Amino acid sequence: MSKLHPLLIYAAFGLPITVPVVLFWHRLSDKKLGRVWLERLWLTPLLLPFVIYGISMFFQLNRSCVLVAGPEGIAGWPGRLQSWLCQAGTALAVILTPLFLIALVVGVVKAGAALILTRRLINRYGYLQEDYRGILSKVNYLANTAGIKPPAVILTDLPLGQAFISGFWQPVLILSRPLVVELDEEELTAVLAHEIAHCQRGDNRRTWLLVLLRDLLLFTGLSPLVFRHWEQLKEQLADGKAGNLGANPLALAQALLKTRRLNTPLSGWRLALDNFLPLARLGGKGKLQQRIEALLEEEQLPGHAGWGLLALGTIWMMAGGLLIFFC
């Protein structure tokens, strides 16, 4: 179990270090960064502890920081501070190990159940064969426009309004009949374009992995906050790509409101099933309003690569250096 201690220390120190810095950059220059770079920024807190842990294991770094200070350690107050932090971190890691192992078991079970549930839906409903409401024709056209292989489509009778991409290697577009019935033709096309945009971005695999990382880092208390910010940006980016595929932004905004109304009674299931079933991913009223406002913007600025690289470099160099130096 002691081999897990560095990872727990990196996570326990890493998220409190990186999250404030990401928030600072987000609020300082969100317009200059653009949503693509902001999404990358919000990925950092979830990834950095595992990356630093991998680096430390590969290069066999230890808490005496021999690669930085030599075999005699660090002299003066930095050395005393480092020694205190290492002792505190080790004690904290011992306390956190059982919590992490529980989170690991729960996270892996949830991630595996997500893939099993997708397979069960396929077995129960089968792939859509008839072109009901022109869904297959629309999906094929949008996928060809996006330059990707059209996903298989499942039309379920689940009593909720959902359209989402599931599966890992082979994405599957899952639609609920109540939502399809509720939407008009333009709204349905907009929703399908949004889901094809998720396929184009590879969000089915990315979301599955990041939900797992969020669950593993729940003991920090900050991973849900990070995940919510990333998820909101992910949906806004998919909305923007849907517009590029020809979706009407106003129709998509109306579809979002209808989807929220259909899903309100089941929003409490989110924590248990969100590897698989993205219930309540529209967020609260404030988040939904932000998403609709972003959707209806006249122009979505791509952001400046220079600002993005500066922000990412600041976070990785500062946070990574501190974690390796002190832990």
GROMACS .gro file of C-alpha atoms in nm:
model
  327
    1MET     CA    1   0.000   0.000   0.000
    2SER     CA    2   0.293   0.235   0.059
    3LYS     CA    3   0.341   0.261  -0.318
    4LEU     CA    4   0.006   0.441  -0.331
    5HIS     CA    5   0.119   0.705  -0.080
    6PRO     CA    6   0.296   0.932  -0.333
    7LEU     CA    7  -0.016   0.935  -0.555
    8LEU     CA    8  -0.237   1.027  -0.260
    9ILE     CA    9   0.006   1.298  -0.155
   10TYR     CA   10   0.017   1.441  -0.508
   11ALA     CA   11  -0.363   1.441  -0.522
   12ALA     CA   12  -0.411   1.586  -0.172
   13PHE     CA   13  -0.163   1.870  -0.241
   14GLY     CA   14  -0.209   1.892  -0.619
   15LEU     CA   15  -0.575   1.983  -0.646
   16PRO     CA   16  -0.561   2.260  -0.381
   17ILE     CA   17  -0.263   2.402  -0.574
   18THR     CA   18  -0.399   2.375  -0.928
   19VAL     CA   19  -0.769   2.457  -0.885
   20PRO     CA   20  -0.715   2.817  -0.760
   21VAL     CA   21  -0.466   2.878  -1.043
   22VAL     CA   22  -0.710   2.746  -1.303
   23LEU     CA   23  -0.987   2.962  -1.155
   24PHE     CA   24  -0.754   3.262  -1.169
   25TRP     CA   25  -0.681   3.211  -1.539
   26HIS     CA   26  -1.046   3.136  -1.613
   27ARG     CA   27  -1.166   3.462  -1.463
   28LEU     CA   28  -0.871   3.670  -1.576
   29SER     CA   29  -0.882   3.593  -1.945
   30ASP     CA   30  -1.165   3.356  -2.040
   31LYS     CA   31  -1.238   3.557  -2.358
   32LYS     CA   32  -0.873   3.557  -2.462
   33LEU     CA   33  -0.830   3.187  -2.388
   34GLY     CA   34  -1.148   3.067  -2.559
   35ARG     CA   35  -1.340   2.753  -2.466
   36VAL     CA   36  -1.098   2.507  -2.624
   37TRP     CA   37  -0.809   2.623  -2.405
   38LEU     CA   38  -1.034   2.661  -2.100
   39GLU     CA   39  -1.138   2.299  -2.142
   40ARG     CA   40  -0.772   2.195  -2.146
   41LEU     CA   41  -0.709   2.402  -1.834
   42TRP     CA   42  -0.987   2.228  -1.644
   43LEU     CA   43  -0.852   1.888  -1.744
   44THR     CA   44  -0.526   1.968  -1.567
   45PRO     CA   45  -0.627   1.924  -1.199
   46LEU     CA   46  -0.765   1.574  -1.266
   47LEU     CA   47  -0.466   1.464  -1.475
   48LEU     CA   48  -0.172   1.626  -1.297
   49PRO     CA   49  -0.154   1.401  -0.985
   50PHE     CA   50  -0.142   1.088  -1.201
   51VAL     CA   51   0.110   1.239  -1.444
   52ILE     CA   52   0.343   1.350  -1.162
   53TYR     CA   53   0.305   1.011  -0.995
   54GLY     CA   54   0.401   0.840  -1.320
   55ILE     CA   55   0.703   1.067  -1.362
   56SER     CA   56   0.817   1.007  -1.005
   57MET     CA   57   0.786   0.629  -1.046
   58PHE     CA   58   0.961   0.628  -1.384
   59PHE     CA   59   1.256   0.840  -1.269
   60GLN     CA   60   1.249   0.688  -0.919
   61LEU     CA   61   1.216   1.025  -0.749
   62ASN     CA   62   1.177   1.012  -0.375
   63ARG     CA   63   1.084   1.263  -0.110
   64SER     CA   64   1.443   1.359  -0.042
   65CYS     CA   65   1.441   1.517  -0.389
   66VAL     CA   66   1.785   1.375  -0.469
   67LEU     CA   67   1.757   1.483  -0.833
   68VAL     CA   68   1.711   1.843  -0.722
   69ALA     CA   69   1.927   1.878  -0.415
   70GLY     CA   70   2.173   1.594  -0.419
   71PRO     CA   71   2.211   1.306  -0.172
   72GLU     CA   72   2.244   1.534   0.131
   73GLY     CA   73   1.898   1.680   0.084
   74ILE     CA   74   1.791   2.042   0.094
   75ALA     CA   75   1.955   2.275   0.340
   76GLY     CA   76   1.799   2.552   0.548
   77TRP     CA   77   1.433   2.637   0.585
   78PRO     CA   78   1.332   2.487   0.248
   79GLY     CA   79   1.465   2.154   0.371
   80ARG     CA   80   1.281   2.184   0.703
   81LEU     CA   81   0.962   2.281   0.522
   82GLN     CA   82   1.003   1.993   0.284
   83SER     CA   83   1.065   1.750   0.570
   84TRP     CA   84   0.753   1.871   0.753
   85LEU     CA   85   0.540   1.848   0.440
   86CYS     CA   86   0.669   1.499   0.366
   87GLN     CA   87   0.590   1.382   0.717
   88ALA     CA   88   0.247   1.543   0.708
   89GLY     CA   89   0.185   1.403   0.363
   90THR     CA   90   0.282   1.052   0.468
   91ALA     CA   91   0.051   1.066   0.770
   92LEU     CA   92  -0.227   1.200   0.551
   93ALA     CA   93  -0.168   0.927   0.293
   94VAL     CA   94  -0.203   0.659   0.561
   95ILE     CA   95  -0.541   0.805   0.658
   96LEU     CA   96  -0.655   0.848   0.297
   97THR     CA   97  -0.552   0.503   0.172
   98PRO     CA   98  -0.874   0.324   0.284
   99LEU     CA   99  -1.088   0.603   0.136
  100PHE     CA  100  -0.896   0.586  -0.190
  101LEU     CA  101  -0.932   0.208  -0.210
  102ILE     CA  102  -1.307   0.238  -0.157
  103ALA     CA  103  -1.324   0.507  -0.425
  104LEU     CA  104  -1.115   0.287  -0.655
  105VAL     CA  105  -1.351  -0.009  -0.616
  106VAL     CA  106  -1.663   0.206  -0.660
  107GLY     CA  107  -1.514   0.393  -0.955
  108VAL     CA  108  -1.407   0.078  -1.138
  109VAL     CA  109  -1.745  -0.088  -1.073
  110LYS     CA  110  -1.928   0.218  -1.206
  111ALA     CA  111  -1.705   0.241  -1.511
  112GLY     CA  112  -1.754  -0.128  -1.587
  113ALA     CA  113  -2.129  -0.106  -1.527
  114ALA     CA  114  -2.149   0.177  -1.781
  115LEU     CA  115  -2.020  -0.050  -2.056
  116ILE     CA  116  -2.244  -0.338  -1.943
  117LEU     CA  117  -2.554  -0.114  -1.941
  118THR     CA  118  -2.482  -0.005  -2.296
  119ARG     CA  119  -2.463  -0.368  -2.405
  120ARG     CA  120  -2.788  -0.448  -2.222
  121LEU     CA  121  -2.969  -0.167  -2.401
  122ILE     CA  122  -2.839  -0.297  -2.734
  123ASN     CA  123  -2.961  -0.648  -2.650
  124ARG     CA  124  -3.299  -0.523  -2.531
  125TYR     CA  125  -3.388  -0.273  -2.803
  126GLY     CA  126  -3.154  -0.360  -3.087
  127TYR     CA  127  -3.018  -0.109  -3.336
  128LEU     CA  128  -3.266   0.114  -3.510
  129GLN     CA  129  -3.340  -0.031  -3.854
  130GLU     CA  130  -3.635   0.167  -3.988
  131ASP     CA  131  -3.579   0.534  -4.060
  132TYR     CA  132  -3.817   0.656  -3.788
  133ARG     CA  133  -3.867   1.032  -3.832
  134GLY     CA  134  -3.567   1.031  -4.064
  135ILE     CA  135  -3.329   0.974  -3.773
  136LEU     CA  136  -3.095   0.740  -3.962
  137SER     CA  137  -3.084   0.967  -4.265
  138LYS     CA  138  -3.005   1.268  -4.046
  139VAL     CA  139  -2.735   1.081  -3.851
  140ASN     CA  140  -2.568   0.957  -4.171
  141TYR     CA  141  -2.572   1.304  -4.326
  142LEU     CA  142  -2.438   1.477  -4.015
  143ALA     CA  143  -2.168   1.214  -3.961
  144ASN     CA  144  -2.055   1.244  -4.324
  145THR     CA  145  -2.044   1.621  -4.285
  146ALA     CA  146  -1.833   1.579  -3.970
  147GLY     CA  147  -1.605   1.332  -4.147
  148ILE     CA  148  -1.668   1.041  -3.910
  149LYS     CA  149  -1.830   0.699  -3.925
  150PRO     CA  150  -2.203   0.719  -3.841
  151PRO     CA  151  -2.273   0.570  -3.495
  152ALA     CA  152  -2.531   0.298  -3.450
  153VAL     CA  153  -2.862   0.426  -3.311
  154ILE     CA  154  -3.079   0.281  -3.035
  155LEU     CA  155  -3.432   0.409  -2.972
  156THR     CA  156  -3.541   0.320  -2.618
  157ASP     CA  157  -3.869   0.342  -2.431
  158LEU     CA  158  -3.700   0.475  -2.116
  159PRO     CA  159  -3.935   0.722  -1.942
  160LEU     CA  160  -3.702   1.020  -1.969
  161GLY     CA  161  -3.579   1.265  -2.226
  162GLN     CA  162  -3.229   1.166  -2.324
  163ALA     CA  163  -3.003   1.174  -2.625
  164PHE     CA  164  -2.644   1.074  -2.553
  165ILE     CA  165  -2.341   0.888  -2.683
  166SER     CA  166  -2.229   0.576  -2.500
  167GLY     CA  167  -1.983   0.296  -2.561
  168PHE     CA  168  -1.606   0.317  -2.559
  169TRP     CA  169  -1.446   0.208  -2.886
  170GLN     CA  170  -1.764   0.200  -3.091
  171PRO     CA  171  -1.991   0.492  -2.995
  172VAL     CA  172  -2.365   0.428  -2.987
  173LEU     CA  173  -2.624   0.705  -3.009
  174ILE     CA  174  -2.901   0.635  -2.758
  175LEU     CA  175  -3.229   0.821  -2.792
  176SER     CA  176  -3.537   0.800  -2.574
  177ARG     CA  177  -3.873   0.793  -2.750
  178PRO     CA  178  -4.034   1.055  -2.519
  179LEU     CA  179  -3.771   1.309  -2.627
  180VAL     CA  180  -3.799   1.222  -2.996
  181VAL     CA  181  -4.178   1.263  -2.978
  182GLU     CA  182  -4.144   1.597  -2.798
  183LEU     CA  183  -3.905   1.758  -3.048
  184ASP     CA  184  -4.001   1.910  -3.380
  185GLU     CA  185  -3.795   1.836  -3.691
  186GLU     CA  186  -3.553   2.125  -3.654
  187GLU     CA  187  -3.499   2.058  -3.285
  188LEU     CA  188  -3.441   1.688  -3.352
  189THR     CA  189  -3.183   1.771  -3.618
  190ALA     CA  190  -3.008   2.009  -3.377
  191VAL     CA  191  -2.995   1.744  -3.102
  192LEU     CA  192  -2.856   1.483  -3.341
  193ALA     CA  193  -2.594   1.734  -3.463
  194HIS     CA  194  -2.492   1.796  -3.101
  195GLU     CA  195  -2.444   1.424  -3.039
  196ILE     CA  196  -2.251   1.376  -3.362
  197ALA     CA  197  -2.027   1.661  -3.243
  198HIS     CA  198  -1.959   1.459  -2.927
  199CYS     CA  199  -1.864   1.161  -3.145
  200GLN     CA  200  -1.633   1.381  -3.351
  201ARG     CA  201  -1.460   1.503  -3.033
  202GLY     CA  202  -1.432   1.152  -2.882
  203ASP     CA  203  -1.627   1.263  -2.577
  204ASN     CA  204  -1.767   0.914  -2.513
  205ARG     CA  205  -1.420   0.788  -2.416
  206ARG     CA  206  -1.305   1.113  -2.256
  207THR     CA  207  -1.611   1.144  -2.033
  208TRP     CA  208  -1.594   0.778  -1.928
  209LEU     CA  209  -1.229   0.825  -1.823
  210LEU     CA  210  -1.276   1.160  -1.649
  211VAL     CA  211  -1.577   1.039  -1.449
  212LEU     CA  212  -1.352   0.757  -1.327
  213LEU     CA  213  -1.074   1.003  -1.235
  214ARG     CA  214  -1.324   1.229  -1.061
  215ASP     CA  215  -1.452   0.937  -0.854
  216LEU     CA  216  -1.097   0.830  -0.762
  217LEU     CA  217  -1.017   1.182  -0.641
  218LEU     CA  218  -1.339   1.240  -0.446
  219PHE     CA  219  -1.143   1.232  -0.119
  220THR     CA  220  -0.987   1.568  -0.214
  221GLY     CA  221  -1.331   1.733  -0.214
  222LEU     CA  222  -1.241   1.931  -0.527
  223SER     CA  223  -1.275   1.681  -0.811
  224PRO     CA  224  -1.655   1.731  -0.852
  225LEU     CA  225  -1.600   2.107  -0.891
  226VAL     CA  226  -1.332   2.050  -1.155
  227PHE     CA  227  -1.546   1.798  -1.341
  228ARG     CA  228  -1.850   2.029  -1.348
  229HIS     CA  229  -1.648   2.311  -1.503
  230TRP     CA  230  -1.497   2.077  -1.762
  231GLU     CA  231  -1.834   1.923  -1.842
  232GLN     CA  232  -1.998   2.260  -1.897
  233LEU     CA  233  -1.722   2.358  -2.140
  234LYS     CA  234  -1.747   2.022  -2.315
  235GLU     CA  235  -2.117   2.073  -2.378
  236GLN     CA  236  -2.065   2.429  -2.501
  237LEU     CA  237  -1.796   2.312  -2.742
  238ALA     CA  238  -2.027   2.040  -2.874
  239ASP     CA  239  -2.300   2.303  -2.914
  240GLY     CA  240  -2.060   2.513  -3.121
  241LYS     CA  241  -1.963   2.217  -3.340
  242ALA     CA  242  -2.331   2.135  -3.388
  243GLY     CA  243  -2.375   2.484  -3.532
  244ASN     CA  244  -2.087   2.415  -3.769
  245LEU     CA  245  -2.274   2.104  -3.883
  246GLY     CA  246  -2.576   2.315  -3.972
  247ALA     CA  247  -2.783   2.301  -3.653
  248ASN     CA  248  -3.002   2.600  -3.574
  249PRO     CA  249  -2.879   2.743  -3.239
  250LEU     CA  250  -3.227   2.859  -3.145
  251ALA     CA  251  -3.372   2.514  -3.215
  252LEU     CA  252  -3.099   2.355  -3.000
  253ALA     CA  253  -3.172   2.599  -2.718
  254GLN     CA  254  -3.541   2.506  -2.732
  255ALA     CA  255  -3.449   2.137  -2.731
  256LEU     CA  256  -3.234   2.188  -2.419
  257LEU     CA  257  -3.531   2.341  -2.235
  258LYS     CA  258  -3.756   2.050  -2.335
  259THR     CA  259  -3.490   1.798  -2.232
  260ARG     CA  260  -3.455   1.958  -1.890
  261ARG     CA  261  -3.830   1.950  -1.835
  262LEU     CA  262  -3.848   1.580  -1.921
  263ASN     CA  263  -3.553   1.490  -1.695
  264THR     CA  264  -3.630   1.690  -1.380
  265PRO     CA  265  -3.788   1.401  -1.178
  266LEU     CA  266  -3.483   1.176  -1.230
  267SER     CA  267  -3.199   1.419  -1.167
  268GLY     CA  268  -3.106   1.247  -0.840
  269TRP     CA  269  -2.974   0.942  -1.028
  270ARG     CA  270  -2.683   1.135  -1.168
  271LEU     CA  271  -2.410   1.037  -0.920
  272ALA     CA  272  -2.486   0.665  -0.949
  273LEU     CA  273  -2.509   0.641  -1.327
  274ASP     CA  274  -2.322   0.929  -1.484
  275ASN     CA  275  -2.050   0.711  -1.638
  276PHE     CA  276  -2.329   0.583  -1.859
  277LEU     CA  277  -2.645   0.789  -1.837
  278PRO     CA  278  -2.579   1.165  -1.842
  279LEU     CA  279  -2.880   1.257  -1.634
  280ALA     CA  280  -2.897   1.620  -1.523
  281ARG     CA  281  -2.585   1.712  -1.719
  282LEU     CA  282  -2.770   2.023  -1.822
  283GLY     CA  283  -2.684   2.148  -1.475
  284GLY     CA  284  -2.889   2.387  -1.263
  285LYS     CA  285  -3.086   2.679  -1.399
  286GLY     CA  286  -2.781   2.904  -1.388
  287LYS     CA  287  -2.567   2.659  -1.583
  288LEU     CA  288  -2.841   2.600  -1.838
  289GLN     CA  289  -2.885   2.974  -1.882
  290GLN     CA  290  -2.510   3.017  -1.936
  291ARG     CA  291  -2.513   2.740  -2.192
  292ILE     CA  292  -2.805   2.888  -2.384
  293GLU     CA  293  -2.648   3.234  -2.375
  294ALA     CA  294  -2.322   3.088  -2.508
  295LEU     CA  295  -2.516   2.900  -2.774
  296LEU     CA  296  -2.688   3.215  -2.895
  297GLU     CA  297  -2.372   3.425  -2.911
  298GLU     CA  298  -2.323   3.576  -3.253
  299GLU     CA  299  -1.962   3.458  -3.267
  300GLN     CA  300  -1.771   3.208  -3.057
  301LEU     CA  301  -1.410   3.322  -3.045
  302PRO     CA  302  -1.152   3.042  -3.083
  303GLY     CA  303  -0.914   3.193  -2.828
  304HIS     CA  304  -0.548   3.284  -2.855
  305ALA     CA  305  -0.298   2.997  -2.854
  306GLY     CA  306  -0.033   3.214  -2.689
  307TRP     CA  307  -0.252   3.282  -2.387
  308GLY     CA  308  -0.352   2.916  -2.371
  309LEU     CA  309   0.006   2.791  -2.377
  310LEU     CA  310   0.107   3.049  -2.115
  311ALA     CA  311  -0.175   2.942  -1.883
  312LEU     CA  312  -0.109   2.570  -1.926
  313GLY     CA  313   0.266   2.619  -1.889
  314THR     CA  314   0.216   2.820  -1.569
  315ILE     CA  315   0.000   2.552  -1.412
  316TRP     CA  316   0.208   2.249  -1.511
  317MET     CA  317   0.544   2.407  -1.427
  318MET     CA  318   0.435   2.561  -1.097
  319ALA     CA  319   0.216   2.279  -0.969
  320GLY     CA  320   0.436   2.000  -1.107
  321GLY     CA  321   0.751   2.159  -0.969
  322LEU     CA  322   0.601   2.211  -0.625
  323LEU     CA  323   0.470   1.856  -0.606
  324ILE     CA  324   0.802   1.701  -0.708
  325PHE     CA  325   1.000   1.939  -0.484
  326PHE     CA  326   0.793   1.912  -0.168
  327CYS     CA  327   0.649   1.565  -0.200
   0.00000   0.00000   0.00000
